[in-house]
Amino acid sequence: MTTYYSGTVIGAVVTLGLLRRVNIMRSGGAGRHVMGATLATAGVVAFCTMTNPLYALWFVLPAGAVLLVLRVCSQLSSRALCRAGLVLCVGTALGMALRIPFAHSIVATTEDYWHLRDIGASLAYHARQVSDTLATRAGIASLCITLGMWIASIVIALAVVRRGKVVHSFIALSACLGPFIVAVAVIVMGSEATRYLQPWAFLPFLALTVLPGVEFAARGISRRILAWLPARESIGTLRAAGVVGAAIFLGVVCALTMPRINATVSVVDADLRCVTDWVDASGRTGAGLFWTMRAPKAYAADPRQIVQVDDQLHAGSWLANRHDAVNAQVTFFITDADSYPFSFPDASPAGAMDVISCGRYAIHDFYPVVAPLKPAER
């Protein structure tokens, strides 16, 4: 799991609940509620698609497939299918349209995601990833947990579908079919981005929410909470007491933890300090891959002295200030153990460079040769 996709994960889970609500509503005496839930769902779909089109792969595609399965199983009416399908299609289209005004700031294009000629390469790549994961005990454990949870979601889905309750069937089928559909779609796209397979890490767990015992326990807890709530006239006092209590609790937590946090964040590790001290003293501009240079760039006295590039010396365009690369005179590279081999300037072969070791970092200095940076790839 990666944190920069957390919003997409939350959006997928929230929309699953909203679409579940849309599926079970009838237009009889609850027309306004149906319309409200439908508009809310379409709005969330549009917003999530606008912020990250990957949402369409993680949720819209699997949800559409699950709705069709429910219709084939006669658990969902044609009217409900059309309503839910319309919500997904309109919301996704609107989200993509809302990205148009931001096109000048969006680096990735459709061609960056679709490589239909590379389906075989994608399949081979992911097979190697699985093989490499199985080479370690931690990898074996993680795969066993992932596959075990997915198999459990399949068992739960089969049991739930037999009961014929569309609400539970929709969630259970989304939990078990979603990861498989996403995996197939990623391979068909010819993608080698394993991070796109994150639904395997969270969708199967949603099947647990439709277990009879879990539902019964949730209802029991809800009834107890409602019974415990005070009369309406006492709610104001309760809220005030809650705010005061929360403020006191947060104050105590801050008082106990802030000194330790401040001491921790104030310390720069020796390897990083070695790099930043050298860069600051050089007065020159260097470059590095995103994952390598982001920490030195953040701690350098002048962050513009470190430019983000790829291994072919294209100026970086992912989470980068592109202005840093304009007329940049790069005379050194910063690498670490995970860096790809750079295309070093011909006038200064790797053997003739000064290599400054800074622990996990290495600085390859080829001054006075200047590396010719290429324009950023869109």
Coordinates of C-alpha atoms in Angstrom, one line a residue:
M1 CA 0.0 0.0 0.0
T2 CA 1.2 3.5 -0.8
T3 CA 0.0 6.6 1.1
Y4 CA -0.4 8.8 -1.9
Y5 CA -3.3 6.5 -3.1
S6 CA -5.0 6.6 0.3
G7 CA -7.6 9.1 -1.1
T8 CA -8.4 6.8 -3.9
V9 CA -8.8 3.8 -1.5
I10 CA -11.1 5.8 0.7
G11 CA -13.1 7.0 -2.3
A12 CA -13.6 3.5 -3.5
V13 CA -14.8 2.2 -0.1
V14 CA -17.1 5.2 0.4
T15 CA -18.6 4.8 -3.1
L16 CA -19.2 1.1 -2.5
G17 CA -21.4 2.0 0.4
L18 CA -23.2 4.8 -1.5
L19 CA -23.8 2.6 -4.5
R20 CA -25.1 -0.1 -2.2
R21 CA -27.6 2.4 -0.9
V22 CA -28.7 3.3 -4.5
N23 CA -29.1 -0.4 -5.3
I24 CA -31.6 -1.1 -2.5
M25 CA -33.7 2.0 -2.8
R26 CA -37.0 1.9 -4.5
S27 CA -38.7 4.9 -6.2
G28 CA -42.0 4.4 -4.4
G29 CA -42.4 6.8 -1.5
A30 CA -38.8 7.7 -1.2
G31 CA -38.2 9.5 -4.5
R32 CA -36.3 12.4 -2.8
H33 CA -34.0 9.9 -1.0
V34 CA -33.3 8.0 -4.1
M35 CA -32.4 11.2 -6.0
G36 CA -30.3 12.4 -3.1
A37 CA -28.3 9.2 -2.9
T38 CA -27.9 9.0 -6.6
L39 CA -26.6 12.6 -6.9
A40 CA -24.3 12.1 -4.0
T41 CA -22.8 8.9 -5.5
A42 CA -22.4 10.5 -8.9
G43 CA -20.6 13.5 -7.2
V44 CA -18.2 11.2 -5.3
V45 CA -17.5 9.2 -8.5
A46 CA -16.8 12.4 -10.4
F47 CA -14.6 13.9 -7.8
C48 CA -12.6 10.7 -7.3
T49 CA -12.1 10.3 -11.1
M50 CA -11.0 13.9 -11.4
T51 CA -8.4 13.6 -8.8
N52 CA -7.1 10.2 -9.9
P53 CA -8.4 8.3 -13.0
L54 CA -7.0 5.1 -11.4
Y55 CA -10.3 5.2 -9.4
A56 CA -12.1 4.0 -12.5
L57 CA -9.9 0.9 -12.6
W58 CA -10.2 0.2 -8.9
F59 CA -13.9 0.8 -8.5
V60 CA -15.9 1.7 -11.5
L61 CA -14.9 -1.3 -13.6
P62 CA -15.3 -3.9 -10.9
A63 CA -18.6 -2.4 -9.7
G64 CA -20.0 -2.4 -13.2
A65 CA -19.1 -6.0 -13.6
V66 CA -20.6 -6.9 -10.2
L67 CA -23.9 -5.2 -11.2
L68 CA -24.1 -7.2 -14.3
V69 CA -23.5 -10.4 -12.4
L70 CA -26.3 -9.5 -10.0
R71 CA -28.6 -8.8 -12.9
V72 CA -27.7 -12.2 -14.5
C73 CA -28.4 -13.9 -11.1
S74 CA -31.8 -12.0 -11.0
Q75 CA -31.0 -10.3 -7.8
L76 CA -31.0 -6.9 -9.3
S77 CA -33.8 -5.4 -11.4
S78 CA -33.1 -3.9 -14.8
R79 CA -34.2 -0.5 -13.5
A80 CA -31.7 -0.6 -10.6
L81 CA -29.0 -1.8 -13.0
C82 CA -29.6 1.1 -15.3
R83 CA -29.7 3.6 -12.5
A84 CA -26.5 2.4 -10.9
G85 CA -24.8 2.1 -14.3
L86 CA -25.8 5.6 -15.3
V87 CA -24.4 6.9 -12.0
L88 CA -21.1 5.3 -12.7
C89 CA -20.9 6.3 -16.4
V90 CA -22.0 9.9 -15.9
G91 CA -19.8 10.4 -12.8
T92 CA -16.7 9.0 -14.5
A93 CA -17.3 11.0 -17.7
L94 CA -17.9 14.2 -15.6
G95 CA -14.7 13.5 -13.6
M96 CA -12.6 13.1 -16.8
A97 CA -14.1 16.3 -18.2
L98 CA -13.2 18.2 -15.0
R99 CA -9.6 17.2 -15.6
I100 CA -9.5 19.2 -18.8
P101 CA -9.0 22.6 -17.2
F102 CA -6.0 21.2 -15.3
A103 CA -4.4 19.6 -18.4
H104 CA -1.4 21.9 -18.4
S105 CA -0.5 20.6 -14.9
I106 CA -1.1 16.9 -15.5
V107 CA 2.0 15.1 -16.5
A108 CA 0.7 11.6 -17.2
T109 CA -1.3 11.0 -20.5
T110 CA -3.4 8.2 -21.7
E111 CA -0.4 6.7 -23.5
D112 CA 1.4 6.4 -20.2
Y113 CA -1.2 4.0 -18.9
W114 CA -2.1 2.0 -22.0
H115 CA 0.5 -0.2 -23.6
L116 CA -1.6 -2.8 -25.4
R117 CA 1.4 -4.2 -27.2
D118 CA 3.1 -5.1 -24.0
I119 CA 0.5 -7.5 -22.5
G120 CA 3.0 -10.4 -22.6
A121 CA 5.7 -8.3 -21.0
S122 CA 3.3 -7.2 -18.3
L123 CA 2.3 -10.8 -17.6
A124 CA 5.9 -11.9 -17.4
Y125 CA 6.8 -8.9 -15.2
H126 CA 4.1 -9.6 -12.6
A127 CA 5.0 -13.3 -12.7
R128 CA 8.6 -12.4 -11.8
Q129 CA 7.3 -10.1 -9.0
V130 CA 5.4 -13.0 -7.5
S131 CA 8.5 -15.3 -7.9
D132 CA 10.7 -12.7 -6.2
T133 CA 8.2 -12.3 -3.4
L134 CA 8.1 -16.0 -2.8
A135 CA 11.9 -15.9 -2.4
T136 CA 11.6 -14.5 1.2
R137 CA 9.8 -15.6 4.3
A138 CA 8.1 -12.2 4.6
G139 CA 7.0 -12.4 1.0
I140 CA 5.6 -15.9 1.5
A141 CA 3.7 -14.7 4.5
S142 CA 2.3 -11.7 2.8
L143 CA 1.1 -13.7 -0.2
C144 CA -0.5 -16.3 2.0
I145 CA -2.4 -13.6 3.9
T146 CA -3.5 -11.9 0.7
L147 CA -4.6 -15.1 -1.1
G148 CA -6.1 -16.5 2.1
M149 CA -8.2 -13.3 2.5
W150 CA -9.2 -13.4 -1.1
I151 CA -10.3 -17.1 -0.9
A152 CA -12.2 -16.3 2.3
S153 CA -14.0 -13.5 0.4
I154 CA -15.0 -16.0 -2.3
V155 CA -16.4 -18.4 0.2
I156 CA -18.3 -15.6 1.9
A157 CA -19.6 -14.3 -1.5
L158 CA -20.9 -17.8 -2.5
A159 CA -22.7 -18.1 0.8
V160 CA -24.2 -14.6 0.7
V161 CA -25.3 -14.9 -2.9
R162 CA -27.3 -18.0 -2.1
R163 CA -29.2 -16.0 0.6
G164 CA -30.3 -13.7 -2.2
K165 CA -29.9 -10.4 -0.4
V166 CA -28.8 -7.9 -3.0
V167 CA -27.1 -5.5 -0.5
H168 CA -24.8 -8.2 0.9
S169 CA -24.3 -9.8 -2.5
F170 CA -23.1 -6.5 -4.0
I171 CA -20.5 -6.0 -1.3
A172 CA -19.3 -9.6 -1.2
L173 CA -19.0 -9.9 -4.9
S174 CA -17.1 -6.6 -5.1
A175 CA -14.7 -7.9 -2.5
C176 CA -13.9 -11.2 -4.3
L177 CA -14.3 -10.2 -8.0
G178 CA -12.7 -6.7 -7.7
P179 CA -9.1 -7.8 -7.2
F180 CA -9.2 -10.3 -10.0
I181 CA -10.8 -7.9 -12.4
V182 CA -8.2 -5.2 -11.6
A183 CA -5.3 -7.7 -12.1
V184 CA -6.6 -8.7 -15.5
A185 CA -7.2 -5.1 -16.5
V186 CA -3.6 -4.1 -15.4
I187 CA -2.1 -6.9 -17.5
V188 CA -4.4 -6.1 -20.5
M189 CA -3.2 -2.4 -20.2
G190 CA 0.4 -3.7 -20.5
S191 CA 1.3 -2.0 -17.3
E192 CA 4.2 -3.0 -15.0
A193 CA 3.0 -0.8 -12.1
T194 CA 2.5 -3.3 -9.3
R195 CA 1.1 -0.4 -7.2
Y196 CA -2.0 -0.5 -9.3
L197 CA -2.9 -3.9 -7.8
Q198 CA -3.6 -2.4 -4.3
P199 CA -7.2 -3.5 -4.4
W200 CA -5.9 -6.9 -3.4
A201 CA -4.9 -5.4 -0.1
F202 CA -8.2 -3.9 0.9
L203 CA -11.2 -5.1 -1.2
P204 CA -11.3 -8.7 0.2
F205 CA -11.6 -7.5 3.7
L206 CA -14.9 -5.8 2.9
A207 CA -16.5 -9.2 2.6
L208 CA -16.1 -9.5 6.4
T209 CA -18.7 -6.7 6.8
V210 CA -21.5 -8.9 5.4
L211 CA -21.0 -11.9 7.7
P212 CA -24.1 -12.5 9.7
G213 CA -22.3 -12.3 13.1
V214 CA -20.7 -9.0 12.2
E215 CA -24.0 -7.5 11.1
F216 CA -25.7 -8.7 14.2
A217 CA -23.0 -7.3 16.4
A218 CA -23.1 -4.0 14.6
R219 CA -26.8 -3.7 15.1
G220 CA -26.5 -4.6 18.7
I221 CA -23.9 -1.9 19.3
S222 CA -26.0 0.7 17.5
R223 CA -29.0 -0.1 19.6
R224 CA -26.9 0.2 22.8
I225 CA -25.5 3.5 21.7
L226 CA -28.9 4.9 20.9
A227 CA -30.3 3.7 24.2
W228 CA -27.4 5.3 26.1
L229 CA -27.8 8.7 24.5
P230 CA -29.3 11.2 26.9
A231 CA -32.4 13.2 26.4
R232 CA -32.4 16.0 23.8
E233 CA -32.2 18.7 26.5
S234 CA -28.9 17.2 27.8
I235 CA -27.2 16.9 24.5
G236 CA -25.8 20.4 24.6
T237 CA -24.2 19.8 28.0
L238 CA -22.8 16.5 26.8
R239 CA -21.2 18.2 23.7
A240 CA -19.6 20.9 25.8
A241 CA -18.2 18.3 28.2
G242 CA -16.9 16.2 25.2
V243 CA -15.2 19.2 23.7
V244 CA -13.5 20.1 27.0
G245 CA -12.5 16.5 27.6
A246 CA -11.0 16.2 24.1
A247 CA -9.1 19.4 24.5
I248 CA -7.6 18.2 27.8
F249 CA -6.7 14.9 26.3
L250 CA -5.0 16.4 23.3
G251 CA -3.2 18.9 25.5
V252 CA -1.8 16.1 27.7
V253 CA -0.8 14.0 24.6
C254 CA 1.0 17.0 23.0
A255 CA 2.8 17.9 26.2
L256 CA 4.1 14.3 26.5
T257 CA 5.0 13.7 22.9
M258 CA 6.1 17.0 21.4
P259 CA 9.6 17.2 23.1
R260 CA 10.4 13.7 21.7
I261 CA 9.0 14.5 18.2
N262 CA 10.9 17.8 18.1
A263 CA 14.1 16.1 19.1
T264 CA 13.6 13.4 16.4
V265 CA 12.7 15.7 13.5
S266 CA 15.6 18.1 14.4
V267 CA 18.2 15.4 13.8
V268 CA 19.5 14.9 10.3
D269 CA 21.1 11.6 9.7
A270 CA 24.8 11.5 9.0
D271 CA 24.5 10.2 5.4
L272 CA 22.0 12.9 4.4
R273 CA 24.1 15.6 6.1
C274 CA 27.2 14.5 4.2
V275 CA 25.3 15.0 0.9
T276 CA 23.8 18.3 1.8
D277 CA 27.1 19.7 3.2
W278 CA 28.9 18.7 0.0
V279 CA 26.2 20.2 -2.3
D280 CA 26.0 23.4 -0.3
A281 CA 29.8 23.8 -0.4
S282 CA 30.1 23.0 -4.1
G283 CA 27.8 25.9 -5.2
R284 CA 26.9 23.8 -8.2
T285 CA 23.9 22.0 -9.5
G286 CA 23.4 18.2 -9.5
A287 CA 20.7 15.7 -10.3
G288 CA 19.2 12.5 -9.1
L289 CA 16.2 10.2 -9.4
F290 CA 13.1 11.1 -7.5
W291 CA 13.3 8.5 -4.8
T292 CA 17.0 9.3 -4.3
M293 CA 17.1 13.1 -4.4
R294 CA 13.9 14.0 -2.6
A295 CA 15.5 14.0 0.9
P296 CA 18.8 15.8 -0.1
K297 CA 16.7 18.4 -2.0
A298 CA 14.5 19.0 1.0
Y299 CA 17.4 19.6 3.3
A300 CA 19.8 21.4 1.0
A301 CA 20.3 25.1 1.7
D302 CA 19.2 25.9 -1.9
P303 CA 16.8 23.1 -3.1
R304 CA 17.3 24.4 -6.7
Q305 CA 20.8 22.9 -6.6
I306 CA 19.4 19.4 -7.0
V307 CA 17.3 18.6 -10.0
Q308 CA 15.0 15.6 -10.5
V309 CA 15.8 13.5 -13.6
D310 CA 15.2 10.0 -14.9
D311 CA 18.0 7.6 -15.9
Q312 CA 18.0 9.0 -19.4
L313 CA 18.5 12.5 -18.1
H314 CA 15.0 13.8 -18.9
A315 CA 14.0 16.5 -16.5
G316 CA 11.7 15.1 -13.9
S317 CA 8.0 16.0 -14.1
W318 CA 6.6 14.0 -11.3
L319 CA 5.9 16.0 -8.1
A320 CA 8.7 18.4 -9.2
N321 CA 9.2 22.1 -9.7
R322 CA 9.9 22.0 -13.4
H323 CA 11.5 25.5 -13.3
D324 CA 14.5 24.0 -11.4
A325 CA 15.6 22.2 -14.6
V326 CA 15.5 25.3 -16.8
N327 CA 19.1 26.1 -17.9
A328 CA 20.4 23.8 -15.1
Q329 CA 24.1 23.1 -15.4
V330 CA 24.3 19.6 -13.9
T331 CA 27.8 18.6 -13.0
F332 CA 27.2 15.7 -10.5
F333 CA 24.7 12.9 -9.9
I334 CA 23.4 11.7 -6.5
T335 CA 22.7 7.9 -6.4
D336 CA 21.9 5.2 -3.9
A337 CA 21.6 1.5 -4.0
D338 CA 18.2 1.6 -5.7
S339 CA 19.2 4.1 -8.5
Y340 CA 19.2 3.0 -12.1
P341 CA 22.5 3.4 -13.9
F342 CA 22.7 6.8 -15.4
S343 CA 23.8 7.7 -19.0
F344 CA 26.9 9.6 -17.9
P345 CA 28.3 12.3 -20.1
D346 CA 30.6 10.9 -22.8
A347 CA 33.4 13.4 -22.0
S348 CA 33.6 12.1 -18.4
P349 CA 33.4 8.3 -18.3
A350 CA 32.4 6.7 -15.0
G351 CA 36.0 5.6 -14.3
A352 CA 37.3 9.2 -14.4
M353 CA 34.8 10.7 -12.0
D354 CA 35.3 11.6 -8.5
V355 CA 33.0 9.5 -6.4
I356 CA 32.2 10.9 -2.9
S357 CA 30.8 8.2 -0.6
C358 CA 28.2 9.4 1.9
G359 CA 27.0 6.2 3.4
R360 CA 23.9 5.0 1.6
Y361 CA 24.4 7.8 -0.9
A362 CA 27.2 8.4 -3.5
I363 CA 28.0 11.6 -5.3
H364 CA 29.4 11.2 -8.9
D365 CA 31.2 14.4 -9.7
F366 CA 32.2 15.0 -13.3
Y367 CA 32.9 18.7 -13.2
P368 CA 33.7 20.6 -15.4
V369 CA 31.7 18.5 -17.8
V370 CA 28.0 19.5 -17.9
A371 CA 25.4 16.8 -18.4
P372 CA 23.0 17.6 -21.2
L373 CA 19.5 17.5 -19.7
K374 CA 16.7 16.6 -22.0
P375 CA 13.1 18.1 -21.8
A376 CA 10.7 16.5 -19.5
E377 CA 8.7 13.6 -21.0
R378 CA 4.9 14.1 -20.9

